Every structure is written in structure tokens, then in C-alpha cells.
Coordinates of C-alpha atoms and ligand atoms in Angstrom, one line a residue:
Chain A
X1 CA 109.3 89.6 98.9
X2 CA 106.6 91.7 101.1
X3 CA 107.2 88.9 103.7
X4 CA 110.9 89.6 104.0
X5 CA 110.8 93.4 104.2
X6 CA 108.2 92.3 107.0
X7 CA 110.4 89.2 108.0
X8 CA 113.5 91.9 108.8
X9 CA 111.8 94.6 110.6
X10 CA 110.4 91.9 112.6
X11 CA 113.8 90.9 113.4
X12 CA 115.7 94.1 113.9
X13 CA 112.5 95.0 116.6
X14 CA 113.0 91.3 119.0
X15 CA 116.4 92.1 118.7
X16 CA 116.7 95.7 120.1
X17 CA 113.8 94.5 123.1
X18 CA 116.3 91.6 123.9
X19 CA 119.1 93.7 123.9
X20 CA 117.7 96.2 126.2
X21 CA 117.0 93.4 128.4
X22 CA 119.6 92.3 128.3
X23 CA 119.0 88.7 127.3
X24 CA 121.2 86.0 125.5
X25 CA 118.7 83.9 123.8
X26 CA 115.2 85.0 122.1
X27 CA 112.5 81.7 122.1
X28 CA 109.6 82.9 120.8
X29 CA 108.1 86.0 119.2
X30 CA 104.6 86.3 119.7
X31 CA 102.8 88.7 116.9
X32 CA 99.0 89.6 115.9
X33 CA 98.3 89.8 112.1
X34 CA 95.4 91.0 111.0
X35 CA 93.2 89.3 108.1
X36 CA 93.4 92.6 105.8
X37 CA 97.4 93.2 106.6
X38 CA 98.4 90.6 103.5
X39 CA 101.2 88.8 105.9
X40 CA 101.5 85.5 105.4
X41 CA 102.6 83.6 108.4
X42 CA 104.5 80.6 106.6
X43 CA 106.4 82.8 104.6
X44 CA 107.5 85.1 107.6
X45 CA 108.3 81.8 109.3
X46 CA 110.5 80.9 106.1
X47 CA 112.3 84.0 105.8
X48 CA 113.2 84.3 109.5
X49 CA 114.6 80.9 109.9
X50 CA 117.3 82.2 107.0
X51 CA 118.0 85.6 108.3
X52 CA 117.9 84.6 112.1
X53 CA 120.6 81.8 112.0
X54 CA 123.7 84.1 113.3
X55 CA 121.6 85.6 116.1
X56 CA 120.1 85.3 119.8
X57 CA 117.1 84.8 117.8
X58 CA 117.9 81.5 116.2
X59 CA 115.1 78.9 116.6
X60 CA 112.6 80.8 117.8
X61 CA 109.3 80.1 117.4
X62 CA 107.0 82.5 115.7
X63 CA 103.6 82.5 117.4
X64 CA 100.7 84.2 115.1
X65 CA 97.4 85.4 116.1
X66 CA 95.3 86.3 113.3
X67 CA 92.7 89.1 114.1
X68 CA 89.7 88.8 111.6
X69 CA 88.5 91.4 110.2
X70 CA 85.7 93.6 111.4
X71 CA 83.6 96.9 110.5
X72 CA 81.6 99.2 111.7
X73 CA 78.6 100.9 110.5
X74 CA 78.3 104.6 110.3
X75 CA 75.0 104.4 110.6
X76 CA 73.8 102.2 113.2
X77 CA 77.1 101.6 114.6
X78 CA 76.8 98.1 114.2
X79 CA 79.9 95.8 114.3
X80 CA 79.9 93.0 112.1
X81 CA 82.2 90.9 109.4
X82 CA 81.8 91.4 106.0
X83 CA 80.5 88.0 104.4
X84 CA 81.9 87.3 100.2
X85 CA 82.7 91.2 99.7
X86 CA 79.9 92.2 100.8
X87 CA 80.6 95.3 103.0
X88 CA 76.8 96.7 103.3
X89 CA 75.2 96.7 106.9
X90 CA 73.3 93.3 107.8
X91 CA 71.5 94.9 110.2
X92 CA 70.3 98.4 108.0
X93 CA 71.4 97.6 104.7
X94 CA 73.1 101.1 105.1
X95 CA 76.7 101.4 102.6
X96 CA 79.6 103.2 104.7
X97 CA 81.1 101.6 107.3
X98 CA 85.1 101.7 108.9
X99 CA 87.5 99.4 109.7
X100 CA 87.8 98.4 113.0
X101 CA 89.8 95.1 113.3
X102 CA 91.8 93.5 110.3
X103 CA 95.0 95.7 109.4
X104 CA 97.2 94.5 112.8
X105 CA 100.6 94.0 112.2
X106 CA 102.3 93.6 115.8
X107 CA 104.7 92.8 118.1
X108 CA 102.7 91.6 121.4
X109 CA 105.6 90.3 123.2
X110 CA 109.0 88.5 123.4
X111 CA 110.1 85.6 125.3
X112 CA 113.9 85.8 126.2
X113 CA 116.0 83.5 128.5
Chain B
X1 CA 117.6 79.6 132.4
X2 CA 114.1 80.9 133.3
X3 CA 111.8 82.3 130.1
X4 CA 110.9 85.8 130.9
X5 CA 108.2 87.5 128.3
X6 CA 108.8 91.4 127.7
X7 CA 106.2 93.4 126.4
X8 CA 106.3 94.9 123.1
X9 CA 103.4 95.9 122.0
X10 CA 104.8 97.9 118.7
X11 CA 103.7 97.9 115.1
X12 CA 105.8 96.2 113.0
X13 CA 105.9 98.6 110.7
X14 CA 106.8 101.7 113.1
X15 CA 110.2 102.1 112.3
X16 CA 108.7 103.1 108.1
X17 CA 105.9 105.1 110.2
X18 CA 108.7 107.2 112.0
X19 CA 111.1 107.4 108.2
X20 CA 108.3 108.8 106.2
X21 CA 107.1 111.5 109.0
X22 CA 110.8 112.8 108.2
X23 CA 110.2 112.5 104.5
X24 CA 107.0 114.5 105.1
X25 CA 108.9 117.1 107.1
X26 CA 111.3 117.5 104.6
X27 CA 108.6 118.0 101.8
X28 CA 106.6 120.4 103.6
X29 CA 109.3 122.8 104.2
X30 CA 109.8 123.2 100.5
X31 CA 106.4 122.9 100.0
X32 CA 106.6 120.2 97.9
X33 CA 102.7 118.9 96.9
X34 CA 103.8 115.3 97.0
X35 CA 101.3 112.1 95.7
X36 CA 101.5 108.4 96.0
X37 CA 100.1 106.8 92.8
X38 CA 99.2 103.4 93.3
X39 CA 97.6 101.0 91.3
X40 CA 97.7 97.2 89.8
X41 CA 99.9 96.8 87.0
X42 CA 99.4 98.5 83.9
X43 CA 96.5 100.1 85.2
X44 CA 97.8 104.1 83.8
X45 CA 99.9 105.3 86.8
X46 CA 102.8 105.9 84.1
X47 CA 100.2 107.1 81.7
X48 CA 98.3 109.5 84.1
X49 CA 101.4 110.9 85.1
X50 CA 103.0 111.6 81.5
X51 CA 99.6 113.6 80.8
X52 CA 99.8 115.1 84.1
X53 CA 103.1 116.6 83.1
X54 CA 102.1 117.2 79.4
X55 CA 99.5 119.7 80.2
X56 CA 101.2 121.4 83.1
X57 CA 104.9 121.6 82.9
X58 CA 104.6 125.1 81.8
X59 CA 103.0 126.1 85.3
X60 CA 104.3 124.1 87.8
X61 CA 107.4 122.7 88.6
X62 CA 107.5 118.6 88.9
X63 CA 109.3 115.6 89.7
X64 CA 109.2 112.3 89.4
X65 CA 110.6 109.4 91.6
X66 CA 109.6 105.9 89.7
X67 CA 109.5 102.3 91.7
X68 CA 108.4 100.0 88.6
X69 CA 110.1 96.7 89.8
X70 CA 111.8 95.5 86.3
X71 CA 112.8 98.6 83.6
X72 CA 113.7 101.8 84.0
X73 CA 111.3 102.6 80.6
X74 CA 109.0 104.7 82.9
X75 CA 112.1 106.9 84.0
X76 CA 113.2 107.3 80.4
X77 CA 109.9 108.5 79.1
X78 CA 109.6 111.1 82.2
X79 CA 113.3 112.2 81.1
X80 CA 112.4 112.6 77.9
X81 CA 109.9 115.5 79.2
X82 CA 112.6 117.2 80.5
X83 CA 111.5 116.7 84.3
X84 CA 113.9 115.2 87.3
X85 CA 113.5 111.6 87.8
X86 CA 114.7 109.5 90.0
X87 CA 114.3 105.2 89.7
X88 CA 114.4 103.3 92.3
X89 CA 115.3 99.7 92.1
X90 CA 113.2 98.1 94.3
X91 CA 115.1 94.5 93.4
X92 CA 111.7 92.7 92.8
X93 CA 110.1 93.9 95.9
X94 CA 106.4 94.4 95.6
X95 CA 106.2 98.2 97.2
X96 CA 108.0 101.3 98.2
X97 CA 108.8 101.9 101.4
X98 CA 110.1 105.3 103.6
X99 CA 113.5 104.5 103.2
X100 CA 113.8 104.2 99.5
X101 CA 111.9 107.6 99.1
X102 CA 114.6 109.1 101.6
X103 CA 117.4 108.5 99.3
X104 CA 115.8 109.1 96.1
X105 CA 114.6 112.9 97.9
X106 CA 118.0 113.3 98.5
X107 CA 118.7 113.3 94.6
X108 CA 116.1 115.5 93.6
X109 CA 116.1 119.4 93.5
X110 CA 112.9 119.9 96.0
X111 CA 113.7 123.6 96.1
X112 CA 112.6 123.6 92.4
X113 CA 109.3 121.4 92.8
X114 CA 106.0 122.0 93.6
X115 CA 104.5 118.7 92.5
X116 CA 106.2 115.5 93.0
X117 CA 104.9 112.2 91.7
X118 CA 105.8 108.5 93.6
X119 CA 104.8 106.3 91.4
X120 CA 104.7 102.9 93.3
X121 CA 105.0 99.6 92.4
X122 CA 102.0 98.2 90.1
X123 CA 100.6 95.8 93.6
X124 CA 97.3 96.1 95.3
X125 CA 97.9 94.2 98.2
X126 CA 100.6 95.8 100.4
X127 CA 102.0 99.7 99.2
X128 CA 99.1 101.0 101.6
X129 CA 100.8 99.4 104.4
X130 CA 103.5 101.9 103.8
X131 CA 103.6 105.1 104.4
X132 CA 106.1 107.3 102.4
X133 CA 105.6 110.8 103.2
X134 CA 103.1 111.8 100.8
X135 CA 100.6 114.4 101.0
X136 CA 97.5 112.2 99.7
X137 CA 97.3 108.6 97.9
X138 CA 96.0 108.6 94.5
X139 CA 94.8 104.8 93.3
X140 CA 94.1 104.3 89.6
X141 CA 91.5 101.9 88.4
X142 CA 91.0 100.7 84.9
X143 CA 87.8 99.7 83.3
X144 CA 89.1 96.3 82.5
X145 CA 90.0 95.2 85.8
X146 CA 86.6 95.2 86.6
X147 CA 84.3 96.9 89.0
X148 CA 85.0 94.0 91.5
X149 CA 88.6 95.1 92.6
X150 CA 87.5 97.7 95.7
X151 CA 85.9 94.0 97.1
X152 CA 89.3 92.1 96.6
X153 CA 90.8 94.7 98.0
X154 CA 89.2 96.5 100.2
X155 CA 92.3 97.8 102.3
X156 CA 93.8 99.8 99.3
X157 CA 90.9 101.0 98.4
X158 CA 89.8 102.0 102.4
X159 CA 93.3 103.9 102.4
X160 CA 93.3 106.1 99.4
X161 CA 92.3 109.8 99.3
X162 CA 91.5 110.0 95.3
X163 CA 90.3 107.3 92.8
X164 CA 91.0 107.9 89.3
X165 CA 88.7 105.5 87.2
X166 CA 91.1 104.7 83.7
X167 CA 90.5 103.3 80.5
X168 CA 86.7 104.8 80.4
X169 CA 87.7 104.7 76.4
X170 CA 86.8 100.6 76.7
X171 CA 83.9 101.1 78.4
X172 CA 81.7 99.7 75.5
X173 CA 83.4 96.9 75.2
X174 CA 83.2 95.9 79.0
X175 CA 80.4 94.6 81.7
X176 CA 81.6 97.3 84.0
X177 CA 78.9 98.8 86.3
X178 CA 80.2 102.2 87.6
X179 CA 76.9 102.4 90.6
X180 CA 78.2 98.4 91.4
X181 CA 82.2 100.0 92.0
X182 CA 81.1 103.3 93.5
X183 CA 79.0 101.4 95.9
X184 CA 82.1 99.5 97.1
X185 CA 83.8 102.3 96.9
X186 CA 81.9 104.7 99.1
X187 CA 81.2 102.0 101.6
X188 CA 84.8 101.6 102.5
X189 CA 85.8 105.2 102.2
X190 CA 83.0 108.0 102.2
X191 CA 85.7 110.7 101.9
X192 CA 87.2 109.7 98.4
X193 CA 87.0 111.9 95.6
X194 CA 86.7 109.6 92.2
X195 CA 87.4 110.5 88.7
X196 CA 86.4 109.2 85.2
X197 CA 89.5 109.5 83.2
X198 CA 90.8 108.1 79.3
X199 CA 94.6 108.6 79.5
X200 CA 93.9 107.8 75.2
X201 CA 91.5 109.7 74.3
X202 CA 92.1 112.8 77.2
X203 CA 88.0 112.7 78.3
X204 CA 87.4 113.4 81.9
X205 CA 91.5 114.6 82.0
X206 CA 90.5 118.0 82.6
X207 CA 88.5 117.8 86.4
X208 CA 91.9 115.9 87.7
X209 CA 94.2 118.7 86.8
X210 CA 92.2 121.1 88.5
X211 CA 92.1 119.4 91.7
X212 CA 95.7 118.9 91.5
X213 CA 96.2 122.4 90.4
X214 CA 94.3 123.6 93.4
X215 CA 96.0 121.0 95.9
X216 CA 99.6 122.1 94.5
X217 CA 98.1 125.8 95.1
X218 CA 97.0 125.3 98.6
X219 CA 100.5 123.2 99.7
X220 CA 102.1 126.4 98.2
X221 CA 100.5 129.0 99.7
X222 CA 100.6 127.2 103.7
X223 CA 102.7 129.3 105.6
X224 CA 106.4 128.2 105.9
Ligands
GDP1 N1 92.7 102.1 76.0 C1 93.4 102.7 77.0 N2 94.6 102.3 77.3 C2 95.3 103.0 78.2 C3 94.8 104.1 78.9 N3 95.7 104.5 79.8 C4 96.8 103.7 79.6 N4 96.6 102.7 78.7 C5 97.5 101.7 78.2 O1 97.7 100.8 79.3 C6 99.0 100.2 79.3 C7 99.7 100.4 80.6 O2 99.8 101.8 81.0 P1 100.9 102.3 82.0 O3 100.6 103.8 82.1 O4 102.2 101.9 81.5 O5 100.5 101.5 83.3 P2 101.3 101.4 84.7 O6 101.9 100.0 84.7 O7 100.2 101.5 85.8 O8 102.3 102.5 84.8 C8 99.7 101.0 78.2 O9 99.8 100.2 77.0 C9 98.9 102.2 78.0 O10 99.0 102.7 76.7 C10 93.5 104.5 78.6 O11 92.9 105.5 79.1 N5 92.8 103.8 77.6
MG2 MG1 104.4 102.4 85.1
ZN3 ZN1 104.9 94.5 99.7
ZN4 ZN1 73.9 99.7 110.0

């Protein structure tokens, strides 16, 4: 259900960019994802076949690239991925850290004909 | 025909961004204190917010706009209090989004509240991906969930403004370590405020209504 609210907005977005190019066909969307955003690419891909089918953007392919998800710490400043849940600092052991990568949810580009 | 690629480069998700910015703008001018409870299922947000209006509907003006996926039970017990409700049917969706609150603003008297209460739909994955206007997030927690869940998931968590712990009533009959769930807690978000509640048995009730008091007070008294 998150996937089509998701699915539609992705939709009504390729289509204005197309429009305003003024192109007749869309064949590929290309998106970034983020590990932390909770999108599920084979469901997007699912919807958007169904809700596509009457548009320029029938049968095009959905590209995802999924950004992993990485934090800082507040106290050394060191980047790194958190490993099974564990958000603590490998480098100081330090607790408080923010989000840097992860939560991406975007349109990169369009390919029209 | 050649392929040409045009850049985008837009969230997804801009077009709610841009809807609950309005939503905000229409709050503020009536001053409307306005809070986006969000929680798993059956955690308290119905609960917290019954209380809520229990022990302060004499002083401050509220309303309510519900987003429970199923029933409208939630509504019917807010009605029963007397206070402006609105349900939104969300048609098995998993969260609320800008535009539903639009319309359901548009059916409540915000000239008449000072406190309004979105409660969202029991889901920890994906309401803090949307953004409906509110003035702060408020996630609820209950003891039986486990002091695990900020791990799981650590985005809702990371996101909210105010924790409130439920179900501390159970405590004795749980494994839950409250330094284990603030840890995670403050690591993702060293700016949220976290408070031990019972819904039941009322302990703890007191410290939240005085920080909502005080947040309803200070949205009141901002200059027009
Ligand atoms: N023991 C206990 N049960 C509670 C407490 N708060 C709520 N509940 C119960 O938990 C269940 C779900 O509460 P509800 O407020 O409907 O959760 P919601 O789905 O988040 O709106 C109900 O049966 C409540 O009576 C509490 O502090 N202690
Ligand atoms: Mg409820
Ligand atoms: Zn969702
Ligand atoms: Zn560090």
C-alpha cells in the first residue's frame, strides 16, 4: 500500500518532466532509494506496470540505486555503517551520531524519446 | 527516435513536502498547537490521547483528526468527549499523508482549537516519511514491544521530537531495560524529550501534560 502512494507520485513526477520536454515516450526512470526509506523496489515495479499502462510511460524500466545507510558521529565525526543495530561509534565507542546517507527517495533522471 | 535523459533530481515525496507546509500555514495562523502521534499498533496513541483530553478539556480547546485504517471506534470514543473529530479513511493505507490532513482541516473548527491531535496510522516503518503539517512528532512506545524497537527502527525513532514510554504498569512482568532503549534512543536523536507514562494506572501522566500545556501556551502566545 506504501509502495503505491510512492508508486503514483513517482508517476505523476516522470510525467510532468516529459511533458515539459515535450516527449512522446518515457523509457526508463532512474531513482535512488535509500536503505532506511522502507521502499521496496519490486513492489514499486509492480504497481507502476498497473498504473502506467495508458501512458507515455508504459514499459519503462525502473532503474534503482539503493544508497546504504551511513552515520555520523558527533563526537569524532566519524562516518561509518551501523553493523546488527548497533548505532555506537566503532572508532570511540561514543552514543550520538546523525544520519547521513539512508532516507533517499529520488528522482535522478528520466530517459524520454 | 534518439533517447534523451533529463535531469530530475527531486524527492519523491516533494509534492507532500510542499501540501503540508500549507497545512502548517494554515495552523499557525489560528495558532493551532498541532501533534503527530505515531506509534505501532495498539501501542496507546488512542489511549494517550483520551487522557490527554480527560484532564484538560476544561482549559484548552482540542481536536482530533483519527487515521486508524479499519473502525471508526477511535472517532466514536473522542465524540463521546464532546470534542470535534474528524476520521479519515485511509482505505488500508499504512500512513497519513498532507493531503488527507488538508481535507480533514477543512472540516474542523480551527478558530476554536488550540490543540489538535493527528493520530496516525498504528505503522513504524513509513508515517515519518510524511510530513503533515504538524508542530512536533510524538511516538508512543509500550513496554511490551520491547526496548529493541528504536534498533528496528531507527528512522522513526531518529525523526521524532517526544517519546512517550507506555504501559510502565507491565513493567514487572517484562525483560525491559529502560538504559538498553534510552541508549538507542539518544544515539539516534540527542534532542528527544522521553516520558514514562501508564495510560491505566495514570503514573508519570502528569509531566506530559505540562509539556503540552506549555507547548499549547507558547504556540498561543507567538505573535499573529
Ligand atoms: N496495561 C496497559 N494497557 C494499556 C495502557 N495504555 C493502553 N493500554 C491498552 O492497550 C490497548 C491498545 O490501546 P490503544 O490506545 O487503542 O492503542 P492504539 O492502537 O495505539 O490507538 C488497549 O487495550 C488499551 O486499554 C497502559 O498504560 N497499560
Ligand atoms: Mg487507536
Ligand atoms: Zn506508508
Ligand atoms: Zn566517534
Amino acid at each position: 500500500m506504501h509502495e503505491y502512494s510512492i508508486t503514483e507520485s513517482i508517476l505523476t513526477l516522470a510525467l510532468e518532466k516529459a511533458r515539459e520536454a515535450d516527449a512522446a515516450k518515457i523509457t526508463q526512470i532512474n531513482l535512488v532509494v535509500g536503505e532506511l526509506s522502507g521502499v521496496v523496489a519490486e513492489c514499486v515495479e509492480f504497481y507502476f506496470n498497473f498504473i502506467s499502462k495508458d501512458t507515455m510511460a508504459a514499459g519503462a524500466d525502473l532503474s534503482f540505486v539503493t544508497k546504504p545507510t551511513s552515520v555520523r558521529c558527533h563526537k569524532c565525526d566519524k562516518i561509518f555503517t551501523p553493523k546488527d543495530g548497533d548505532w555506537s561509534c566503532p572508532e570511540c565507542h561514543e552514543i550520538g551520531i546523525d544520519i547521513v546517507t539512508g532516507r533517499e527517495c529520488y528522482m535522478e533522471s528520466i530517459e524520454v524519446e | 527516435m534518439a533517447i534523451k535523459v533529463i535531469k530530475v533530481g527531486e524527492d519523491i515525496l516533494g509534492a507532500n513536502e510542499e501540501t503540508a507546509r500549507t497545512n502548517k500555514q494554515k495552523l499557525d495562523k489560528d495558532r493551532v498547537f498541532t501533534i503527530n502521534i505515531m506509534s505501532s499498533p495498539g501501542a496507546g496513541k488512542t489511549s494517550v490521547i483520551l487522557s490527554t483530553i480527560n484532564k484538560l478539556k476544561d482549559r484548552i480547546k482540542m481536536a482530533v483528526i483519527e487515521g486508524d485504517v479499519a473502525s471508526s471506534v477511535d472517532a466514536e470514543k473522542v465524540e463521546a468527549l464532546g470534542i470535534p473529530v474528524i476520521q479519515i479513511n485511509t482505505a488500508g493505507g499504512c500512513h497519513l499523508d498532507a493531503n488527507m490532513v488538508e481535507s480533514a482541516l477543512n472540516g474542523l473548527p480551527l478558530e476554536e482549537t488550540d490543540l489538535l491531535f493527528i493520530e496516525n496510522v498504528g505503522n513504524l516503518i513509513c508515517p515519518n516519511a510524511f510530513s503533515l503539517g504538524e508542530d512536533r512528532r510524538i511516538m508512543i512506545s509500550s513496554m511490551p514491544e520491547g526496548d529493541d524497537k528504536p534498533q528496528k527502527y531507527p528512522a522513526m525513532f531518529a525523526d521524532t521530537d517526544v517519546i512517550l514510554l507506555n504501559k510502565t504498569d507491565l513493567q514487572p512482568y517484562l525483560d525491559f531495560n529502560f538504559d538498553v532503549f534510552k541508549k538507542t534512543v539518544t544515539n539516534l536523536n540527542s534532542d528527544v524529550t522521553i516520558f514514562l507514562i501508564s495510560c491505566k494506572t495514570g503514573e508519570g501522566m502528569e509531566a506530559w501534560f505540562s509539556w503540552l500545556e506549555g507547548e499549547v501556551g507558547k504556540k498561543k502566545d507567538q505573535a499573529a
